[in-house]
Coordinates of C-alpha atoms in Angstrom, one line a residue:
M24 CA 2.5 -28.7 3.0
H25 CA 1.7 -28.2 6.7
A26 CA -2.0 -28.1 7.5
A27 CA -1.5 -24.5 9.1
E28 CA 0.0 -23.2 5.9
N29 CA -3.0 -24.6 4.0
A30 CA -5.2 -22.7 6.4
V31 CA -3.4 -19.6 5.6
L32 CA -4.1 -20.1 1.8
A33 CA -7.8 -20.8 2.5
K34 CA -8.3 -17.9 4.8
L35 CA -6.8 -15.6 2.3
R36 CA -8.7 -16.8 -0.5
A37 CA -11.9 -16.4 1.5
M38 CA -11.1 -13.0 2.7
Y39 CA -10.6 -12.0 -1.1
A40 CA -14.0 -13.6 -1.9
R41 CA -15.6 -11.2 0.4
R42 CA -14.4 -8.1 -1.7
L43 CA -16.7 -5.4 -2.8
T44 CA -18.5 -6.1 -6.1
A45 CA -19.0 -3.7 -9.0
A46 CA -22.5 -3.2 -8.1
Q47 CA -21.7 -2.2 -4.6
F48 CA -19.1 0.5 -5.8
S49 CA -21.9 1.8 -8.1
E50 CA -24.2 2.1 -5.3
I51 CA -21.6 3.9 -3.2
L52 CA -21.0 6.3 -6.0
S53 CA -24.7 6.9 -6.2
C54 CA -24.8 8.2 -2.5
R55 CA -25.2 11.9 -2.0
T56 CA -23.7 12.5 1.4
M57 CA -20.9 11.1 3.6
S58 CA -23.6 9.8 6.0
E59 CA -25.4 7.8 3.2
V60 CA -22.0 6.3 2.4
A61 CA -21.3 5.3 6.1
L62 CA -24.8 3.9 6.4
Y63 CA -24.3 1.7 3.2
L64 CA -20.9 0.4 4.3
R65 CA -22.3 -0.3 7.8
D66 CA -25.4 -2.3 6.5
K67 CA -24.4 -3.7 3.2
T68 CA -20.7 -4.5 3.0
P69 CA -18.0 -6.4 5.0
Y70 CA -16.8 -2.9 6.2
G71 CA -19.9 -2.8 8.6
G72 CA -17.8 -2.8 11.7
I73 CA -16.1 0.5 11.0
V74 CA -19.3 2.4 12.0
P75 CA -20.7 1.7 15.3
V76 CA -24.5 0.7 15.1
T77 CA -25.2 3.4 17.8
A78 CA -23.2 6.2 16.0
G79 CA -25.0 9.1 15.0
L80 CA -24.8 9.5 11.0
G81 CA -26.2 13.0 10.9
D82 CA -22.9 14.7 10.3
V83 CA -20.1 12.3 9.1
H84 CA -16.9 13.8 7.9
R85 CA -14.9 12.3 4.9
E86 CA -11.7 12.4 7.0
W87 CA -13.4 10.4 9.8
L88 CA -14.8 7.8 7.5
E89 CA -11.4 7.3 5.6
E90 CA -9.5 6.9 8.9
R91 CA -12.0 4.2 10.0
L92 CA -11.4 2.4 6.7
R93 CA -7.7 2.5 7.1
Q94 CA -8.0 1.3 10.7
A95 CA -10.1 -1.6 9.4
S96 CA -7.5 -2.3 6.8
Y97 CA -4.7 -2.5 9.4
S98 CA -6.8 -4.7 11.8
R99 CA -7.4 -7.2 8.8
F100 CA -3.8 -7.3 7.9
E101 CA -2.7 -7.7 11.6
A102 CA -5.2 -10.6 12.1
V103 CA -3.5 -12.4 9.2
G104 CA 0.0 -11.3 10.3
H105 CA -0.7 -12.6 13.8
Y106 CA -1.7 -16.0 12.6
A107 CA 1.3 -16.2 10.3
F108 CA 3.5 -15.4 13.3
A109 CA 1.6 -18.1 15.3
I110 CA 2.6 -20.7 12.9
D111 CA 6.1 -19.4 12.5
A112 CA 5.6 -18.0 9.0
P113 CA 8.4 -15.2 8.8
F114 CA 6.6 -13.3 6.0
Y115 CA 4.3 -11.8 8.8
R116 CA 7.1 -9.2 8.8
Y117 CA 5.7 -7.8 5.6
F118 CA 2.8 -6.3 7.5
V119 CA 4.8 -4.7 10.1
L120 CA 7.2 -3.1 7.6
E121 CA 4.3 -1.9 5.7
H122 CA 2.5 -0.4 8.5
E123 CA 5.7 1.2 9.8
A124 CA 6.3 3.1 6.4
E125 CA 2.8 4.4 6.4
R126 CA 2.6 5.4 10.0
L127 CA 6.0 7.2 9.7
I128 CA 4.9 9.2 6.8
R129 CA 1.5 10.2 8.4
T130 CA 3.2 11.1 11.8
L131 CA 5.7 13.2 9.9
S132 CA 2.9 15.0 8.1
L133 CA 1.3 15.7 11.5
S134 CA 4.6 17.1 12.8
V135 CA 5.0 19.4 9.9
R136 CA 1.5 20.9 11.0
G137 CA 2.5 21.2 14.6
G138 CA 1.4 17.7 16.0
G139 CA -1.8 15.7 16.1
A140 CA -3.1 12.4 17.0
L141 CA -3.3 9.1 15.1
P142 CA -5.5 6.2 16.3
E143 CA -3.7 3.8 18.6
A144 CA -1.9 1.0 17.0
S145 CA -2.6 -2.5 17.8
A146 CA -0.7 -4.4 20.5
F147 CA 0.7 -7.0 17.8
F148 CA 2.0 -4.2 15.8
L149 CA 3.6 -2.4 18.8
R150 CA 5.1 -5.6 19.9
H151 CA 7.0 -6.2 16.7
S152 CA 7.8 -2.6 15.4
A153 CA 11.2 -1.2 16.0
V154 CA 9.7 2.2 16.7
D155 CA 8.8 4.0 19.9
W156 CA 5.4 5.1 18.5
L157 CA 4.5 7.0 21.8
R158 CA 7.4 9.3 21.4
V159 CA 7.0 9.7 17.6
G160 CA 3.4 10.6 18.2
Q161 CA 4.3 13.3 20.6
A162 CA 6.6 15.1 18.0
K163 CA 5.4 18.6 17.1
T164 CA 8.2 19.4 14.6
P165 CA 10.1 17.4 12.1
Q166 CA 13.2 17.6 14.1
Q167 CA 11.5 16.3 17.1
W168 CA 10.0 13.4 15.0
L169 CA 13.5 12.5 13.7
S170 CA 14.9 12.7 17.1
A171 CA 12.2 10.1 18.3
L172 CA 13.7 7.6 15.7
S173 CA 17.1 7.6 17.1
G174 CA 18.4 4.1 17.8
T175 CA 16.2 2.6 14.9
P176 CA 17.2 1.9 11.3
Y177 CA 14.9 4.7 10.3
Y178 CA 16.9 7.6 11.7
A179 CA 19.7 7.2 9.2
L180 CA 17.1 6.7 6.3
C181 CA 15.2 9.9 7.1
A182 CA 17.8 12.3 8.3
P183 CA 19.0 13.3 4.9
F184 CA 15.7 14.6 3.9
I185 CA 14.8 16.7 7.0
G186 CA 16.7 20.2 7.5
P187 CA 16.3 23.8 8.3
E188 CA 14.9 24.5 4.9
G189 CA 12.0 22.0 5.4
V190 CA 11.2 18.2 4.6
D191 CA 11.5 16.5 1.2
M192 CA 8.7 14.2 1.7
V193 CA 8.9 12.6 -1.9
L194 CA 12.5 11.4 -1.5
L195 CA 11.9 10.5 2.2
D196 CA 9.0 8.4 1.2
R197 CA 11.1 6.7 -1.6
S198 CA 13.9 6.0 1.0
L199 CA 11.2 4.3 3.2
E200 CA 10.1 2.2 0.3
R201 CA 13.7 1.2 -0.6
H202 CA 14.2 0.1 3.0
K203 CA 11.0 -1.9 3.0
M204 CA 11.6 -3.8 -0.3
R205 CA 15.2 -4.5 0.4
A206 CA 14.3 -5.9 3.9
L207 CA 11.5 -8.2 2.2
L208 CA 14.1 -9.3 -0.4
Q209 CA 16.5 -10.2 2.4
L210 CA 13.7 -12.0 4.2
A211 CA 12.9 -14.0 1.2
D212 CA 16.6 -14.9 0.7
T213 CA 17.1 -15.9 4.4
C214 CA 13.9 -17.7 5.3
Y215 CA 12.8 -19.3 2.1
G216 CA 14.3 -21.8 -0.5
G217 CA 13.5 -23.6 -3.7
A218 CA 10.4 -22.6 -5.8
Q219 CA 8.9 -20.7 -2.9
H220 CA 11.8 -18.5 -2.7
D221 CA 11.9 -17.8 -6.5
A222 CA 8.1 -17.0 -6.6
L223 CA 8.4 -14.7 -3.8
R224 CA 11.3 -12.8 -5.1
Q225 CA 9.7 -12.6 -8.5
Q226 CA 6.6 -10.9 -6.9
L227 CA 8.7 -8.5 -4.9
M228 CA 10.9 -7.4 -7.9
I229 CA 7.9 -6.7 -10.1
R230 CA 6.4 -4.5 -7.4
I231 CA 9.8 -2.7 -7.3
D232 CA 9.7 -2.2 -11.0
M233 CA 6.1 -0.7 -10.9
S234 CA 7.1 1.6 -8.0
D235 CA 10.2 2.8 -10.0
I236 CA 8.3 3.2 -13.3
A237 CA 5.7 5.4 -11.5
A238 CA 8.3 7.4 -9.7
L239 CA 10.4 8.0 -12.8
Y240 CA 7.3 8.8 -15.0
R241 CA 6.2 11.6 -12.6
A242 CA 9.7 12.9 -12.5
V243 CA 9.9 13.2 -16.3
L244 CA 6.3 14.6 -16.6
L245 CA 7.2 17.3 -14.0
G246 CA 10.6 18.1 -15.5
Q247 CA 12.4 17.0 -12.4
R248 CA 15.7 15.2 -12.1
P249 CA 14.9 11.6 -10.9
G250 CA 17.5 11.9 -8.2
A251 CA 17.2 9.0 -5.6
A252 CA 13.6 8.3 -6.8
T253 CA 14.3 4.7 -7.6
V254 CA 14.3 1.6 -5.4
G255 CA 16.3 -0.6 -7.6
G256 CA 17.0 -4.3 -7.5
G257 CA 13.9 -5.2 -9.5
L258 CA 13.8 -7.1 -12.9
L259 CA 14.6 -3.8 -14.9
T260 CA 18.3 -3.5 -15.6
E261 CA 20.4 -0.6 -14.6
R262 CA 20.6 0.4 -18.3
Q263 CA 16.8 0.2 -18.6
L264 CA 16.2 2.5 -15.6
S265 CA 19.0 4.9 -16.9
Q266 CA 17.1 5.1 -20.2
L267 CA 13.8 5.8 -18.6
S268 CA 15.5 8.5 -16.2
A269 CA 17.1 10.2 -19.2
A270 CA 13.7 10.6 -21.2
P271 CA 13.3 14.1 -22.0
D272 CA 9.5 13.9 -22.3
E273 CA 6.5 11.6 -21.9
A274 CA 6.7 10.3 -25.5
A275 CA 10.4 9.4 -25.0
F276 CA 9.6 7.7 -21.7
I277 CA 6.7 5.4 -23.1
A278 CA 9.2 4.7 -26.0
A279 CA 11.8 3.6 -23.6
L280 CA 9.4 1.4 -21.6
G281 CA 8.7 -0.4 -24.8
G282 CA 12.2 -1.8 -24.8
T283 CA 11.6 -3.4 -21.3
R284 CA 9.9 -6.6 -20.3
Y285 CA 6.7 -4.7 -19.6
A286 CA 6.2 -3.6 -23.5
G287 CA 2.6 -3.8 -24.3
K288 CA 1.6 -4.5 -20.6
L289 CA 1.3 -0.9 -19.4
D290 CA -1.0 1.5 -21.3
I291 CA -0.7 4.8 -19.6
A292 CA -2.7 6.5 -22.5
R293 CA -5.7 4.2 -21.9
D294 CA -5.6 4.4 -18.1
G295 CA -5.2 8.1 -17.9
S296 CA -2.5 8.1 -15.0
I297 CA 0.5 6.2 -14.1
E298 CA -0.9 5.2 -10.8
R299 CA -3.9 3.6 -12.3
T300 CA -1.7 1.9 -15.0
V301 CA 0.6 0.2 -12.4
D302 CA -2.2 -0.5 -9.9
R303 CA -4.1 -2.3 -12.7
Y304 CA -1.1 -4.4 -13.7
L305 CA -0.3 -5.3 -10.1
F306 CA -4.0 -6.0 -9.4
R307 CA -4.3 -8.6 -12.3
L308 CA -1.1 -10.2 -11.5
A309 CA -2.0 -10.6 -7.8
Q310 CA -5.5 -11.9 -8.6
H311 CA -4.1 -14.5 -10.9
T312 CA -1.3 -15.5 -8.3
L313 CA -3.6 -15.7 -5.3
H314 CA -5.7 -18.3 -6.9
R315 CA -2.8 -20.5 -8.3
T316 CA 0.1 -20.2 -5.8
P317 CA 0.6 -23.1 -3.3
Y318 CA 2.9 -20.9 -1.2
P319 CA 1.4 -18.9 1.8
S320 CA 4.0 -16.2 1.6
V321 CA 3.2 -15.4 -2.0
A322 CA -0.4 -15.5 -1.3
L323 CA 0.0 -13.1 1.6
L324 CA 1.7 -10.6 -0.7
S325 CA -0.9 -11.1 -3.4
Y326 CA -3.8 -10.6 -1.0
A327 CA -2.2 -7.4 0.4
T328 CA -1.9 -5.9 -3.2
L329 CA -5.6 -6.9 -3.8
H330 CA -6.9 -5.5 -0.5
R331 CA -5.0 -2.2 -0.7
T332 CA -6.3 -1.6 -4.2
E333 CA -9.7 -2.1 -3.0
L334 CA -9.1 0.4 -0.1
R335 CA -7.9 3.0 -2.6
D336 CA -10.8 2.4 -4.8
L337 CA -13.1 2.9 -1.9
I338 CA -11.4 6.1 -0.6
H339 CA -11.4 7.4 -4.1
S340 CA -15.1 6.6 -4.4
I341 CA -15.7 8.5 -1.0
E342 CA -13.8 11.5 -2.4
G343 CA -15.9 11.3 -5.6
V344 CA -19.1 11.4 -3.6
R345 CA -17.7 14.4 -1.4
Y346 CA -16.9 16.5 -4.3
G347 CA -19.6 15.4 -6.7
V348 CA -17.2 13.5 -9.1
S349 CA -18.2 10.1 -10.5
G350 CA -15.6 7.2 -10.1
T351 CA -15.4 6.7 -13.8
A352 CA -15.0 10.4 -14.5
A353 CA -12.3 10.7 -11.9
G354 CA -10.4 7.6 -13.6
I355 CA -10.5 5.5 -10.5
L356 CA -11.6 2.0 -9.6
V357 CA -8.9 -0.4 -10.6
G358 CA -10.2 -3.5 -8.9
V359 CA -13.5 -3.4 -10.4
E360 CA -15.0 -2.6 -13.8
I361 CA -18.2 -0.4 -13.5

Protein backbone atom coordinates (compact mmCIF):
# COMPACT_ATOMS: atom_id res chain seq x y z
CA MET A 1 0.00 0.00 0.00
CA HIS A 2 1.18 3.52 -0.77
CA ALA A 3 2.66 5.34 2.25
CA ALA A 4 0.16 8.19 1.82
CA GLU A 5 -2.74 5.76 2.04
CA ASN A 6 -1.30 4.33 5.25
CA ALA A 7 -1.17 7.90 6.51
CA VAL A 8 -4.89 8.33 5.79
CA LEU A 9 -5.71 5.20 7.80
CA ALA A 10 -3.54 6.34 10.71
CA LYS A 11 -5.03 9.84 10.65
CA LEU A 12 -8.61 8.59 10.68
CA ARG A 13 -7.99 6.16 13.53
CA ALA A 14 -6.24 8.87 15.54
CA MET A 15 -9.16 11.24 14.96
CA TYR A 16 -11.62 8.62 16.16
CA ALA A 17 -9.47 7.98 19.25
CA ARG A 18 -10.13 11.61 20.26
CA ARG A 19 -13.88 11.03 20.42
CA LEU A 20 -15.94 12.13 23.40
CA THR A 21 -16.14 9.61 26.23
CA ALA A 22 -19.20 8.41 28.11
CA ALA A 23 -18.01 10.41 31.14
CA GLN A 24 -17.81 13.60 29.05
CA PHE A 25 -21.33 13.11 27.73
CA SER A 26 -22.56 12.63 31.31
CA GLU A 27 -20.85 15.86 32.35
CA ILE A 28 -22.38 17.74 29.42
CA LEU A 29 -25.83 16.44 30.38
CA SER A 30 -25.26 17.64 33.95
CA CYS A 31 -24.81 21.24 32.74
CA ARG A 32 -27.63 23.61 33.54
CA THR A 33 -27.28 26.24 30.81
CA MET A 34 -26.00 26.65 27.27
CA SER A 35 -23.19 28.82 28.62
CA GLU A 36 -22.02 25.98 30.85
CA VAL A 37 -22.11 23.58 27.89
CA ALA A 38 -20.11 26.01 25.73
CA LEU A 39 -17.54 26.48 28.50
CA TYR A 40 -17.22 22.72 28.97
CA LEU A 41 -16.79 22.08 25.24
CA ARG A 42 -14.20 24.86 25.01
CA ASP A 43 -12.08 23.79 27.96
CA LYS A 44 -12.45 20.02 28.21
CA THR A 45 -13.13 18.49 24.78
CA PRO A 46 -11.62 18.33 21.27
CA TYR A 47 -14.36 20.79 20.22
CA GLY A 48 -12.66 23.63 22.08
CA GLY A 49 -12.02 25.61 18.91
CA ILE A 50 -15.72 26.17 18.25
CA VAL A 51 -15.94 28.74 21.06
CA PRO A 52 -13.43 31.60 20.89
CA VAL A 53 -11.50 32.08 24.13
CA THR A 54 -12.48 35.75 24.16
CA ALA A 55 -16.18 35.07 23.53
CA GLY A 56 -18.62 36.22 26.16
CA LEU A 57 -20.49 33.21 27.51
CA GLY A 58 -23.21 35.03 29.41
CA ASP A 59 -25.95 34.46 26.85
CA VAL A 60 -25.18 31.51 24.58
CA HIS A 61 -28.03 30.36 22.35
CA ARG A 62 -28.61 26.72 21.49
CA GLU A 63 -28.86 27.46 17.75
CA TRP A 64 -25.53 29.29 17.75
CA LEU A 65 -23.79 26.48 19.60
CA GLU A 66 -25.22 23.78 17.33
CA GLU A 67 -24.21 25.75 14.23
CA ARG A 68 -20.66 26.06 15.54
CA LEU A 69 -20.57 22.30 16.04
CA ARG A 70 -21.78 21.67 12.49
CA GLN A 71 -19.12 24.00 11.13
CA ALA A 72 -16.46 22.20 13.14
CA SER A 73 -17.71 18.92 11.66
CA TYR A 74 -17.53 20.27 8.11
CA SER A 75 -14.01 21.56 8.75
CA ARG A 76 -12.92 18.18 10.05
CA PHE A 77 -14.31 16.34 7.06
CA GLU A 78 -12.89 18.83 4.61
CA ALA A 79 -9.43 18.53 6.15
CA VAL A 80 -9.56 14.78 5.50
CA GLY A 81 -11.12 15.30 2.06
CA HIS A 82 -8.43 17.82 1.10
CA TYR A 83 -5.72 15.35 2.07
CA ALA A 84 -7.43 12.52 0.17
CA PHE A 85 -7.68 14.79 -2.89
CA ALA A 86 -4.00 15.69 -2.57
CA ILE A 87 -2.95 12.03 -2.77
CA ASP A 88 -5.40 11.36 -5.62
CA ALA A 89 -7.83 9.26 -3.55
CA PRO A 90 -11.17 9.69 -5.42
CA PHE A 91 -13.36 9.02 -2.40
CA TYR A 92 -12.85 12.61 -1.22
CA ARG A 93 -15.99 13.17 -3.34
CA TYR A 94 -17.99 11.60 -0.51
CA PHE A 95 -17.52 14.69 1.64
CA VAL A 96 -18.51 17.03 -1.20
CA LEU A 97 -21.69 15.08 -1.98
CA GLU A 98 -22.63 14.82 1.70
CA HIS A 99 -22.10 18.53 2.31
CA GLU A 100 -23.99 19.49 -0.86
CA ALA A 101 -27.05 17.48 0.19
CA GLU A 102 -27.08 18.93 3.70
CA ARG A 103 -26.50 22.49 2.55
CA LEU A 104 -29.23 22.22 -0.08
CA ILE A 105 -31.80 21.15 2.52
CA ARG A 106 -30.76 23.92 4.89
CA THR A 107 -30.79 26.67 2.26
CA LEU A 108 -34.19 25.48 0.99
CA SER A 109 -35.55 25.62 4.54
CA LEU A 110 -34.29 29.19 4.81
CA SER A 111 -35.92 30.14 1.49
CA VAL A 112 -39.25 28.78 2.74
CA ARG A 113 -38.94 31.24 5.64
CA GLY A 114 -38.07 34.13 3.33
CA GLY A 115 -34.29 33.92 3.31
CA GLY A 116 -31.43 33.84 5.76
CA ALA A 117 -27.71 33.30 5.99
CA LEU A 118 -25.58 30.22 6.56
CA PRO A 119 -21.91 30.37 7.56
CA GLU A 120 -19.64 30.64 4.54
CA ALA A 121 -18.46 27.33 3.13
CA SER A 122 -14.78 26.46 2.84
CA ALA A 123 -12.75 27.23 -0.27
CA PHE A 124 -12.14 23.50 -0.79
CA PHE A 125 -15.86 22.72 -0.82
CA LEU A 126 -16.72 25.66 -3.09
CA ARG A 127 -13.99 24.66 -5.52
CA HIS A 128 -15.28 21.09 -5.89
CA SER A 129 -19.04 21.67 -5.63
CA ALA A 130 -21.29 21.79 -8.68
CA VAL A 131 -23.51 24.48 -7.14
CA ASP A 132 -23.33 28.29 -7.25
CA TRP A 133 -23.77 28.73 -3.50
CA LEU A 134 -23.76 32.52 -3.60
CA ARG A 135 -26.83 32.49 -5.83
CA VAL A 136 -28.51 29.70 -3.84
CA GLY A 137 -27.89 31.58 -0.60
CA GLN A 138 -29.62 34.69 -1.95
CA ALA A 139 -32.88 32.84 -2.68
CA LYS A 140 -35.86 34.18 -0.75
CA THR A 141 -38.45 31.72 -2.12
CA PRO A 142 -38.32 28.03 -3.03
CA GLN A 143 -38.81 28.97 -6.69
CA GLN A 144 -35.76 31.26 -6.60
CA TRP A 145 -33.82 28.51 -4.83
CA LEU A 146 -34.73 26.03 -7.58
CA SER A 147 -33.84 28.52 -10.31
CA ALA A 148 -30.41 28.95 -8.71
CA LEU A 149 -29.78 25.24 -9.31
CA SER A 150 -30.31 25.46 -13.08
CA GLY A 151 -27.39 23.95 -14.94
CA THR A 152 -26.63 21.48 -12.15
CA PRO A 153 -27.81 17.86 -11.69
CA TYR A 154 -29.80 19.01 -8.69
CA TYR A 155 -32.35 21.01 -10.68
CA ALA A 156 -34.05 17.97 -12.20
CA LEU A 157 -33.82 16.09 -8.89
CA CYS A 158 -35.55 18.81 -6.89
CA ALA A 159 -38.01 20.33 -9.39
CA PRO A 160 -40.78 17.68 -8.97
CA PHE A 161 -41.08 18.49 -5.26
CA ILE A 162 -41.42 22.28 -5.50
CA GLY A 163 -44.69 23.69 -6.74
CA PRO A 164 -47.38 26.32 -6.18
CA GLU A 165 -48.85 24.29 -3.32
CA GLY A 166 -45.57 24.16 -1.43
CA VAL A 167 -42.49 22.01 -0.96
CA ASP A 168 -42.44 18.29 -0.22
CA MET A 169 -39.34 18.32 1.95
CA VAL A 170 -39.52 14.62 2.78
CA LEU A 171 -39.46 13.35 -0.79
CA LEU A 172 -36.99 16.03 -1.85
CA ASP A 173 -34.64 14.88 0.89
CA ARG A 174 -35.04 11.27 -0.28
CA SER A 175 -34.29 12.33 -3.85
CA LEU A 176 -31.06 13.96 -2.71
CA GLU A 177 -30.15 10.86 -0.71
CA ARG A 178 -30.78 8.67 -3.76
CA HIS A 179 -28.57 10.88 -5.92
CA LYS A 180 -25.76 10.88 -3.35
CA MET A 181 -25.72 7.13 -2.80
CA ARG A 182 -25.93 6.26 -6.49
CA ALA A 183 -23.10 8.69 -7.23
CA LEU A 184 -21.00 6.99 -4.55
CA LEU A 185 -21.77 3.53 -5.92
CA GLN A 186 -20.74 4.71 -9.37
CA LEU A 187 -17.56 6.15 -7.87
CA ALA A 188 -16.80 2.78 -6.30
CA ASP A 189 -17.42 0.99 -9.59
CA THR A 190 -15.30 3.30 -11.75
CA CYS A 191 -12.39 4.14 -9.44
CA TYR A 192 -11.80 1.01 -7.36
CA GLY A 193 -11.23 -2.66 -8.06
CA GLY A 194 -10.81 -5.99 -6.38
CA ALA A 195 -11.38 -6.43 -2.66
CA GLN A 196 -11.43 -2.67 -1.99
CA HIS A 197 -14.26 -2.22 -4.51
CA ASP A 198 -16.25 -5.06 -2.92
CA ALA A 199 -15.73 -3.78 0.63
CA LEU A 200 -16.70 -0.23 -0.33
CA ARG A 201 -19.85 -1.32 -2.16
CA GLN A 202 -20.85 -3.51 0.79
CA GLN A 203 -20.63 -0.56 3.18
CA LEU A 204 -22.57 1.73 0.84
CA MET A 205 -25.30 -0.83 0.21
CA ILE A 206 -25.80 -1.43 3.93
CA ARG A 207 -26.15 2.33 4.43
CA ILE A 208 -28.79 2.39 1.68
CA ASP A 209 -30.68 -0.44 3.39
CA MET A 210 -30.67 1.35 6.75
CA SER A 211 -31.92 4.54 5.11
CA ASP A 212 -34.69 2.65 3.29
CA ILE A 213 -35.74 0.70 6.39
CA ALA A 214 -36.03 3.91 8.41
CA ALA A 215 -38.00 5.71 5.69
CA LEU A 216 -40.42 2.81 5.15
CA TYR A 217 -40.93 2.29 8.88
CA ARG A 218 -41.84 5.95 9.36
CA ALA A 219 -44.27 5.78 6.42
CA VAL A 220 -45.98 2.68 7.84
CA LEU A 221 -46.17 4.16 11.33
CA LEU A 222 -47.75 7.37 10.02
CA GLY A 223 -50.14 5.52 7.72
CA GLN A 224 -48.58 7.05 4.61
CA ARG A 225 -47.93 5.52 1.24
CA PRO A 226 -44.19 4.97 0.83
CA GLY A 227 -44.18 6.64 -2.60
CA ALA A 228 -40.63 7.51 -3.64
CA ALA A 229 -39.28 7.01 -0.13
CA THR A 230 -36.74 4.32 -0.96
CA VAL A 231 -33.28 4.80 -2.41
CA GLY A 232 -32.98 1.21 -3.64
CA GLY A 233 -29.91 -0.57 -4.88
CA GLY A 234 -28.88 -1.90 -1.49
CA LEU A 235 -28.67 -5.48 -0.29
CA LEU A 236 -32.42 -5.77 0.27
CA THR A 237 -34.22 -7.30 -2.72
CA GLU A 238 -37.09 -5.60 -4.51
CA ARG A 239 -39.43 -8.25 -3.10
CA GLN A 240 -38.27 -7.54 0.46
CA LEU A 241 -38.69 -3.79 -0.03
CA SER A 242 -42.19 -4.39 -1.41
CA GLN A 243 -43.11 -6.52 1.61
CA LEU A 244 -41.89 -3.82 3.98
CA SER A 245 -43.78 -1.16 1.99
CA ALA A 246 -47.00 -3.18 2.06
CA ALA A 247 -46.93 -3.77 5.84
CA PRO A 248 -50.25 -2.48 7.26
CA ASP A 249 -48.85 -1.72 10.72
CA GLU A 250 -45.74 -1.76 12.90
CA ALA A 251 -46.07 -5.41 13.91
CA ALA A 252 -46.34 -6.52 10.29
CA PHE A 253 -43.36 -4.36 9.36
CA ILE A 254 -41.19 -5.92 12.08
CA ALA A 255 -42.35 -9.39 10.98
CA ALA A 256 -41.38 -8.61 7.37
CA LEU A 257 -38.01 -7.30 8.57
CA GLY A 258 -37.48 -10.71 10.19
CA GLY A 259 -37.39 -12.24 6.70
CA THR A 260 -34.39 -10.17 5.65
CA ARG A 261 -30.63 -10.35 6.27
CA TYR A 262 -31.15 -7.96 9.19
CA ALA A 263 -33.31 -10.35 11.22
CA GLY A 264 -32.23 -10.20 14.85
CA LYS A 265 -29.89 -7.27 14.20
CA LEU A 266 -32.37 -4.41 14.49
CA ASP A 267 -34.35 -4.17 17.72
CA ILE A 268 -36.74 -1.24 17.40
CA ALA A 269 -38.65 -2.15 20.56
CA ARG A 270 -35.45 -2.04 22.63
CA ASP A 271 -34.13 1.19 21.13
CA GLY A 272 -37.36 3.15 21.24
CA SER A 273 -37.06 4.67 17.76
CA ILE A 274 -36.11 3.61 14.26
CA GLU A 275 -33.49 6.37 14.09
CA ARG A 276 -31.72 5.04 17.16
CA THR A 277 -31.95 1.47 15.84
CA VAL A 278 -30.32 2.14 12.48
CA ASP A 279 -27.78 4.56 13.99
CA ARG A 280 -26.74 1.94 16.52
CA TYR A 281 -26.36 -0.72 13.83
CA LEU A 282 -24.34 1.53 11.52
CA PHE A 283 -22.22 2.79 14.42
CA ARG A 284 -21.20 -0.69 15.54
CA LEU A 285 -20.47 -1.75 11.97
CA ALA A 286 -18.37 1.36 11.30
CA GLN A 287 -16.51 0.98 14.59
CA HIS A 288 -15.56 -2.60 13.73
CA THR A 289 -14.65 -1.72 10.13
CA LEU A 290 -12.48 1.32 10.94
CA HIS A 291 -10.17 -0.76 13.10
CA ARG A 292 -9.87 -3.68 10.67
CA THR A 293 -10.06 -2.39 7.10
CA PRO A 294 -6.82 -1.94 5.13
CA TYR A 295 -8.59 0.34 2.63
CA PRO A 296 -8.58 4.15 3.02
CA SER A 297 -11.87 4.59 1.12
CA VAL A 298 -13.70 2.22 3.47
CA ALA A 299 -12.05 3.85 6.49
CA LEU A 300 -13.20 7.28 5.29
CA LEU A 301 -16.79 6.09 5.06
CA SER A 302 -16.58 4.40 8.47
CA TYR A 303 -15.09 7.43 10.17
CA ALA A 304 -17.76 9.68 8.63
CA THR A 305 -20.47 7.46 10.12
CA LEU A 306 -18.81 7.46 13.55
CA HIS A 307 -18.25 11.20 13.66
CA ARG A 308 -21.74 12.07 12.49
CA THR A 309 -23.16 9.79 15.17
CA GLU A 310 -21.14 11.65 17.77
CA LEU A 311 -22.30 14.99 16.39
CA ARG A 312 -25.95 13.92 16.56
CA ASP A 313 -25.46 12.63 20.10
CA LEU A 314 -23.87 15.92 21.08
CA ILE A 315 -26.62 18.05 19.53
CA HIS A 316 -29.27 15.89 21.20
CA SER A 317 -27.43 16.31 24.50
CA ILE A 318 -27.44 20.09 24.07
CA GLU A 319 -31.18 19.99 23.36
CA GLY A 320 -31.60 17.83 26.48
CA VAL A 321 -29.87 20.49 28.57
CA ARG A 322 -31.88 23.28 26.95
CA TYR A 323 -35.22 21.62 27.60
CA GLY A 324 -34.36 19.90 30.87
CA VAL A 325 -34.56 16.34 29.51
CA SER A 326 -31.81 13.84 30.30
CA GLY A 327 -30.09 12.05 27.45
CA THR A 328 -31.16 8.60 28.60
CA ALA A 329 -34.75 9.74 29.13
CA ALA A 330 -34.81 11.16 25.62
CA GLY A 331 -33.52 7.87 24.18
CA ILE A 332 -30.41 9.40 22.66
CA LEU A 333 -26.68 8.68 22.73
CA VAL A 334 -25.93 5.88 20.31
CA GLY A 335 -22.17 6.17 20.21
CA VAL A 336 -21.66 5.83 23.94
CA GLU A 337 -23.35 3.99 26.78
CA ILE A 338 -24.06 6.15 29.82
